Amino acid sequence: MDNMINITIDGKQCQAKEGEFILNVARANDIFVPAICYQTKCSPTLACRLCLVEVDGKQVYSCNAKVKEGMEVTVNTPNIEKERRAIMEVYDVNHPLQCGVCDQSGECELQNYSLYMKVDAQNYAVQDVDRPASDWGVMKYDPGLCIVCEKCVTVCKDMIGSNALGTVKRGAEALDKDYKANMPKDAYAMWNKLNKNLIGFEEEKCIDCGECIAVCPVGALVSTDFQYKSNAWELTKIPASNPYSSDCALMYYDVKHNTIEKNTEKRIYRVTNDAHYVSLSGAARFGFDYVNKASKDEKAFSSAVESLKNADSIVFNSFITNEEVAILQNIKEKTGAKLINIDALKYKNFLENYSSVTGKTFYNGTVNDVHNSNFLISVGSFLKSDAPAVKYAFNNALTMNKGAGLYFHPMGDTHIKGFSKNIETISSNVLSEEAVLYFVLDKFGKDLPASVVEFLASQNETRTKTVTETIKEKVVETVTDEETGETKEVTKMVPKKVSTEVEYVYTKLLDAIGTDESLLEILEKYLEKKDTFSLIIGEDCINHPNSENIAKLAGMVEKYTQFKVLVVPTQTNTLGVSLLCDLDVIASGKTVGYNMKADFQLSALGDGELDMPVMSQQEGTFVNFNKTVVPTNAAITYDGYTLNDIANEILDQKVSDTIDYTSMILNKIPFDYLENHYTNDMAEHRGYVLESKEVSSLDETVKSEFKTLKCEENEYIIYSGNPINQFNEFTAVSNQLKDDIVALYLSQSLKEKLQLEDDSKVEIISNGTTMTLEVRVDSDLEGDISYVPTFDKNIDTKNLFDNCRYSKANLRRV
Ligand code: SF4
Ligand code: SF4
Ligand code: FES
């Protein structure tokens, strides 16, 4: 456990983690300290200076001052109150009086603090400058409203990893000199800085996550879609969980009536989050608007009941709640239908093999472990698209913990490279994940099984290299005195470069990975002063032809090294499905699909035989990547039939709501008992954590033959991956994300190599399938591997791949 120390704030005894900022300790103890610019989990921006407190007689910024044993903190002193009041006055200088139409009105920190500090007069003035508004795609920036707190810059850099925002010159006149002499010191310093800057944007670096909108304390950064649509206080917040990826992050659907005339009908106006505790992906934030407006179609319902009763196989994916999964399992038990979910089956098999080494049902890592690490490795994840929350945690650990990391993936990705100078992105060989994990075991493993030790030893060879170092050499020089002509000998130490041959141990695993000995040097440098380790296991490992072996090697990393391991579930509820269903391998006979193509389709997209509710119309639970069962609520009512209605007919029962199943599954806790919020101490109160149980059948035999995928002339590797913010057919149809299409996404260099134009189409021949797609450049991408999305269930891009995310393809311009 972290070392705890004792401090007092305004006379209250508080326990604090060593190294924690005073502001966070105050918040955890429900003591209010005014603060605008500090973003929790990010570095202090020190822009607003409101968080001043007095510590042992001296003024400090509580967002930047760390606690010390016995410290006595006072939040309010007459001088601090004077500073804060002047700061708020300064913030109000030239701030347009447009609160009536501003999106932030009602939840604006400038409004709140101006009232709190009782600003009722203005003592300061400066000539205003023309500050035209900008359109930045998913968001709009109004510099007229911007208080240059730089929170947006900080969150984009320290959390999201995009570095798309920075300060630019405001071009304002200097402040009147008298202010420096006469006004409160901190207020002047804050104003002087504010008066010089505005915020600038680099479009090509932005990934449209919208987190900067979430942290902006005023109306300077607003959602383009939401602008001028509603007052904040009219919206009702419905707590929910991100329906698109296994972070299942806590978010809120902000809803109100759709029109003035027909105010019973509700719609979602935006998605918001508690940005101090959790950051959202762009998919969660912007992919909310599609809802299914179906009504009860009795004829379609009867044929759905018949089809499911007689189905040989039920095909579904893992964008589904635990309760619906339990219903499908019950139907299987009654009718004998096979349950087919390839995604969850692969994950389940992976976890079983993993557990056969560790002896525990679950991996030992969580995303918080990733946040708290100072040395990280990611293997087999197209991190920016596959798992945004894990990517944020990786970047956050690098920036906040003086961390270092290795990112192994065959596709070069400048977005990941841009995190920090202490990340090495290794364009590893396709299918080399086993070699990477053996490398991790070689470098970090202790008391490994004998067969592994033997294999690792067989990979080692002693090599020599030339090391050049600068030494100081003694040189004796004869110096002549210019005046007297006398000579004397002077001894000097002069730098000299010397080269020596040194022996070192080279492991042939580096060849298998597709890198060289420079990685050993980088690793040595990165590991200085590191003591908290995380390994991220991505989707490529689970979909690997040798996934069984990879799972065992990953299990060995958990068992024989200090790494915490996070095996990222591939879809929102992959882990939940894998725990709740007896899954079958191959579909046969008559198929019914739940949001999947089949002979008979139940579809929330409205393109099947019977409509179903989308996630924002459902109550239920997911099991997230932290092995936590989290609830999600319905924002919009659904008037059609549900899976529960169908099951009631087939199973001859009367379960009134889908969430009645919540108390029948996993830890059997009723839905209404599940919490879904964070507290000021950053603690998560969301559902419940599943306990890892002992597994008895252990098997540590691992293979040491690696798979490779080599291209012949004119062949290229294609990868099954999605552009950022696309996860399934629902993100694809949402208004703010629908510009993404199913295309071949490639690097600019590959586009040139294949002599393609912007509007070119390419014929892809792979795995016995031929498909023609448009091309799109992903400006982050480097190298010759392109990717083909899978987010649209109606375009069979999956057929280009055989049980693996990589495939060899012929690409021909048409
Ligand atoms: S845009 Fe908002 S978050 Fe960014 S500096 Fe301006 S006020 Fe702060
Ligand atoms: S939307 Fe996300 S990536 Fe773009 S500037 Fe804002 S925080 Fe950065
Ligand atoms: S919160 Fe500390 S300087 Fe703004």
mmCIF file with all atom_site columns, N, CA and C and ligand atoms in Angstrom, residues 136 141-142 145-153 165 199 212 215-221, ligand 1:
data_model
loop_
_atom_site.group_PDB
_atom_site.id
_atom_site.type_symbol
_atom_site.label_atom_id
_atom_site.label_alt_id
_atom_site.label_comp_id
_atom_site.label_asym_id
_atom_site.label_entity_id
_atom_site.label_seq_id
_atom_site.pdbx_PDB_ins_code
_atom_site.Cartn_x
_atom_site.Cartn_y
_atom_site.Cartn_z
_atom_site.occupancy
_atom_site.B_iso_or_equiv
_atom_site.pdbx_formal_charge
_atom_site.auth_seq_id
_atom_site.auth_comp_id
_atom_site.auth_asym_id
_atom_site.auth_atom_id
_atom_site.pdbx_PDB_model_num
ATOM   1  N  N   . TRP A 1 136 ? -13.819 23.817 -35.499 1.00 0.00 ? 136 TRP A N   1
ATOM   2  C  CA  . TRP A 1 136 ? -12.825 22.748 -35.416 1.00 0.00 ? 136 TRP A CA  1
ATOM   3  C  C   . TRP A 1 136 ? -13.501 21.380 -35.546 1.00 0.00 ? 136 TRP A C   1
ATOM   4  N  N   . TYR A 1 141 ? -14.653 26.644 -31.394 1.00 0.00 ? 141 TYR A N   1
ATOM   5  C  CA  . TYR A 1 141 ? -13.849 27.393 -30.422 1.00 0.00 ? 141 TYR A CA  1
ATOM   6  C  C   . TYR A 1 141 ? -14.194 28.867 -30.537 1.00 0.00 ? 141 TYR A C   1
ATOM   7  N  N   . ASP A 1 142 ? -14.598 29.455 -29.408 1.00 0.00 ? 142 ASP A N   1
ATOM   8  C  CA  . ASP A 1 142 ? -14.872 30.888 -29.390 1.00 0.00 ? 142 ASP A CA  1
ATOM   9  C  C   . ASP A 1 142 ? -13.844 31.547 -28.469 1.00 0.00 ? 142 ASP A C   1
ATOM   10 N  N   . LEU A 1 145 ? -14.734 33.821 -25.555 1.00 0.00 ? 145 LEU A N   1
ATOM   11 C  CA  . LEU A 1 145 ? -15.180 33.277 -24.269 1.00 0.00 ? 145 LEU A CA  1
ATOM   12 C  C   . LEU A 1 145 ? -14.051 32.571 -23.509 1.00 0.00 ? 145 LEU A C   1
ATOM   13 N  N   . CYS A 1 146 ? -12.930 32.383 -24.188 1.00 0.00 ? 146 CYS A N   1
ATOM   14 C  CA  . CYS A 1 146 ? -11.848 31.562 -23.620 1.00 0.00 ? 146 CYS A CA  1
ATOM   15 C  C   . CYS A 1 146 ? -11.116 32.296 -22.504 1.00 0.00 ? 146 CYS A C   1
ATOM   16 N  N   . ILE A 1 147 ? -10.938 31.633 -21.375 1.00 0.00 ? 147 ILE A N   1
ATOM   17 C  CA  . ILE A 1 147 ? -10.207 32.250 -20.257 1.00 0.00 ? 147 ILE A CA  1
ATOM   18 C  C   . ILE A 1 147 ? -8.767  31.720 -20.180 1.00 0.00 ? 147 ILE A C   1
ATOM   19 N  N   . VAL A 1 148 ? -8.355  31.017 -21.221 1.00 0.00 ? 148 VAL A N   1
ATOM   20 C  CA  . VAL A 1 148 ? -6.984  30.502 -21.359 1.00 0.00 ? 148 VAL A CA  1
ATOM   21 C  C   . VAL A 1 148 ? -6.516  29.779 -20.083 1.00 0.00 ? 148 VAL A C   1
ATOM   22 N  N   . CYS A 1 149 ? -7.375  28.904 -19.621 1.00 0.00 ? 149 CYS A N   1
ATOM   23 C  CA  . CYS A 1 149 ? -6.993  28.099 -18.454 1.00 0.00 ? 149 CYS A CA  1
ATOM   24 C  C   . CYS A 1 149 ? -6.117  26.929 -18.881 1.00 0.00 ? 149 CYS A C   1
ATOM   25 N  N   . GLU A 1 150 ? -6.089  26.645 -20.174 1.00 0.00 ? 150 GLU A N   1
ATOM   26 C  CA  . GLU A 1 150 ? -5.257  25.590 -20.781 1.00 0.00 ? 150 GLU A CA  1
ATOM   27 C  C   . GLU A 1 150 ? -5.619  24.179 -20.343 1.00 0.00 ? 150 GLU A C   1
ATOM   28 N  N   . LYS A 1 151 ? -6.789  24.044 -19.761 1.00 0.00 ? 151 LYS A N   1
ATOM   29 C  CA  . LYS A 1 151 ? -7.227  22.699 -19.374 1.00 0.00 ? 151 LYS A CA  1
ATOM   30 C  C   . LYS A 1 151 ? -7.371  21.801 -20.600 1.00 0.00 ? 151 LYS A C   1
ATOM   31 N  N   . CYS A 1 152 ? -7.857  22.400 -21.689 1.00 0.00 ? 152 CYS A N   1
ATOM   32 C  CA  . CYS A 1 152 ? -8.042  21.631 -22.918 1.00 0.00 ? 152 CYS A CA  1
ATOM   33 C  C   . CYS A 1 152 ? -6.690  21.151 -23.450 1.00 0.00 ? 152 CYS A C   1
ATOM   34 N  N   . VAL A 1 153 ? -5.695  22.038 -23.380 1.00 0.00 ? 153 VAL A N   1
ATOM   35 C  CA  . VAL A 1 153 ? -4.351  21.689 -23.857 1.00 0.00 ? 153 VAL A CA  1
ATOM   36 C  C   . VAL A 1 153 ? -3.812  20.527 -23.022 1.00 0.00 ? 153 VAL A C   1
ATOM   37 N  N   . LEU A 1 165 ? -3.633  20.617 -29.248 1.00 0.00 ? 165 LEU A N   1
ATOM   38 C  CA  . LEU A 1 165 ? -3.903  21.993 -28.829 1.00 0.00 ? 165 LEU A CA  1
ATOM   39 C  C   . LEU A 1 165 ? -2.667  22.610 -28.185 1.00 0.00 ? 165 LEU A C   1
ATOM   40 N  N   . ILE A 1 199 ? -5.884  29.913 -27.712 1.00 0.00 ? 199 ILE A N   1
ATOM   41 C  CA  . ILE A 1 199 ? -5.640  28.488 -27.969 1.00 0.00 ? 199 ILE A CA  1
ATOM   42 C  C   . ILE A 1 199 ? -5.593  28.227 -29.478 1.00 0.00 ? 199 ILE A C   1
ATOM   43 N  N   . CYS A 1 212 ? -11.758 17.728 -24.755 1.00 0.00 ? 212 CYS A N   1
ATOM   44 C  CA  . CYS A 1 212 ? -11.472 19.139 -24.482 1.00 0.00 ? 212 CYS A CA  1
ATOM   45 C  C   . CYS A 1 212 ? -12.770 19.916 -24.251 1.00 0.00 ? 212 CYS A C   1
ATOM   46 N  N   . VAL A 1 215 ? -13.847 19.277 -20.612 1.00 0.00 ? 215 VAL A N   1
ATOM   47 C  CA  . VAL A 1 215 ? -13.120 19.923 -19.505 1.00 0.00 ? 215 VAL A CA  1
ATOM   48 C  C   . VAL A 1 215 ? -13.214 21.444 -19.536 1.00 0.00 ? 215 VAL A C   1
ATOM   49 N  N   . CYS A 1 216 ? -13.637 22.005 -20.653 1.00 0.00 ? 216 CYS A N   1
ATOM   50 C  CA  . CYS A 1 216 ? -13.662 23.477 -20.760 1.00 0.00 ? 216 CYS A CA  1
ATOM   51 C  C   . CYS A 1 216 ? -14.632 24.049 -19.710 1.00 0.00 ? 216 CYS A C   1
ATOM   52 N  N   . PRO A 1 217 ? -14.124 24.923 -18.837 1.00 0.00 ? 217 PRO A N   1
ATOM   53 C  CA  . PRO A 1 217 ? -14.985 25.412 -17.747 1.00 0.00 ? 217 PRO A CA  1
ATOM   54 C  C   . PRO A 1 217 ? -16.002 26.450 -18.191 1.00 0.00 ? 217 PRO A C   1
ATOM   55 N  N   . VAL A 1 218 ? -15.800 27.004 -19.400 1.00 0.00 ? 218 VAL A N   1
ATOM   56 C  CA  . VAL A 1 218 ? -16.699 28.044 -19.916 1.00 0.00 ? 218 VAL A CA  1
ATOM   57 C  C   . VAL A 1 218 ? -17.264 27.586 -21.261 1.00 0.00 ? 218 VAL A C   1
ATOM   58 N  N   . GLY A 1 219 ? -17.871 28.489 -21.988 1.00 0.00 ? 219 GLY A N   1
ATOM   59 C  CA  . GLY A 1 219 ? -18.473 28.083 -23.267 1.00 0.00 ? 219 GLY A CA  1
ATOM   60 C  C   . GLY A 1 219 ? -17.543 28.274 -24.454 1.00 0.00 ? 219 GLY A C   1
ATOM   61 N  N   . ALA A 1 220 ? -16.226 28.244 -24.214 1.00 0.00 ? 220 ALA A N   1
ATOM   62 C  CA  . ALA A 1 220 ? -15.292 28.513 -25.317 1.00 0.00 ? 220 ALA A CA  1
ATOM   63 C  C   . ALA A 1 220 ? -15.154 27.328 -26.262 1.00 0.00 ? 220 ALA A C   1
ATOM   64 N  N   . LEU A 1 221 ? -15.220 26.124 -25.730 1.00 0.00 ? 221 LEU A N   1
ATOM   65 C  CA  . LEU A 1 221 ? -15.171 24.930 -26.579 1.00 0.00 ? 221 LEU A CA  1
ATOM   66 C  C   . LEU A 1 221 ? -16.491 24.205 -26.410 1.00 0.00 ? 221 LEU A C   1
HETATM 67 S  S1  . SF4 B 2 .   ? -10.916 26.717 -24.576 1.00 0.00 ? 1   SF4 B S1  1
HETATM 68 FE FE1 . SF4 B 2 .   ? -11.817 26.372 -22.550 1.00 0.00 ? 1   SF4 B FE1 1
HETATM 69 S  S2  . SF4 B 2 .   ? -10.458 24.835 -21.627 1.00 0.00 ? 1   SF4 B S2  1
HETATM 70 FE FE2 . SF4 B 2 .   ? -9.368  25.710 -23.334 1.00 0.00 ? 1   SF4 B FE2 1
HETATM 71 S  S3  . SF4 B 2 .   ? -8.172  27.376 -22.486 1.00 0.00 ? 1   SF4 B S3  1
HETATM 72 FE FE3 . SF4 B 2 .   ? -10.082 28.296 -23.233 1.00 0.00 ? 1   SF4 B FE3 1
HETATM 73 S  S4  . SF4 B 2 .   ? -11.393 28.254 -21.446 1.00 0.00 ? 1   SF4 B S4  1
HETATM 74 FE FE4 . SF4 B 2 .   ? -9.743  26.848 -20.967 1.00 0.00 ? 1   SF4 B FE4 1
#
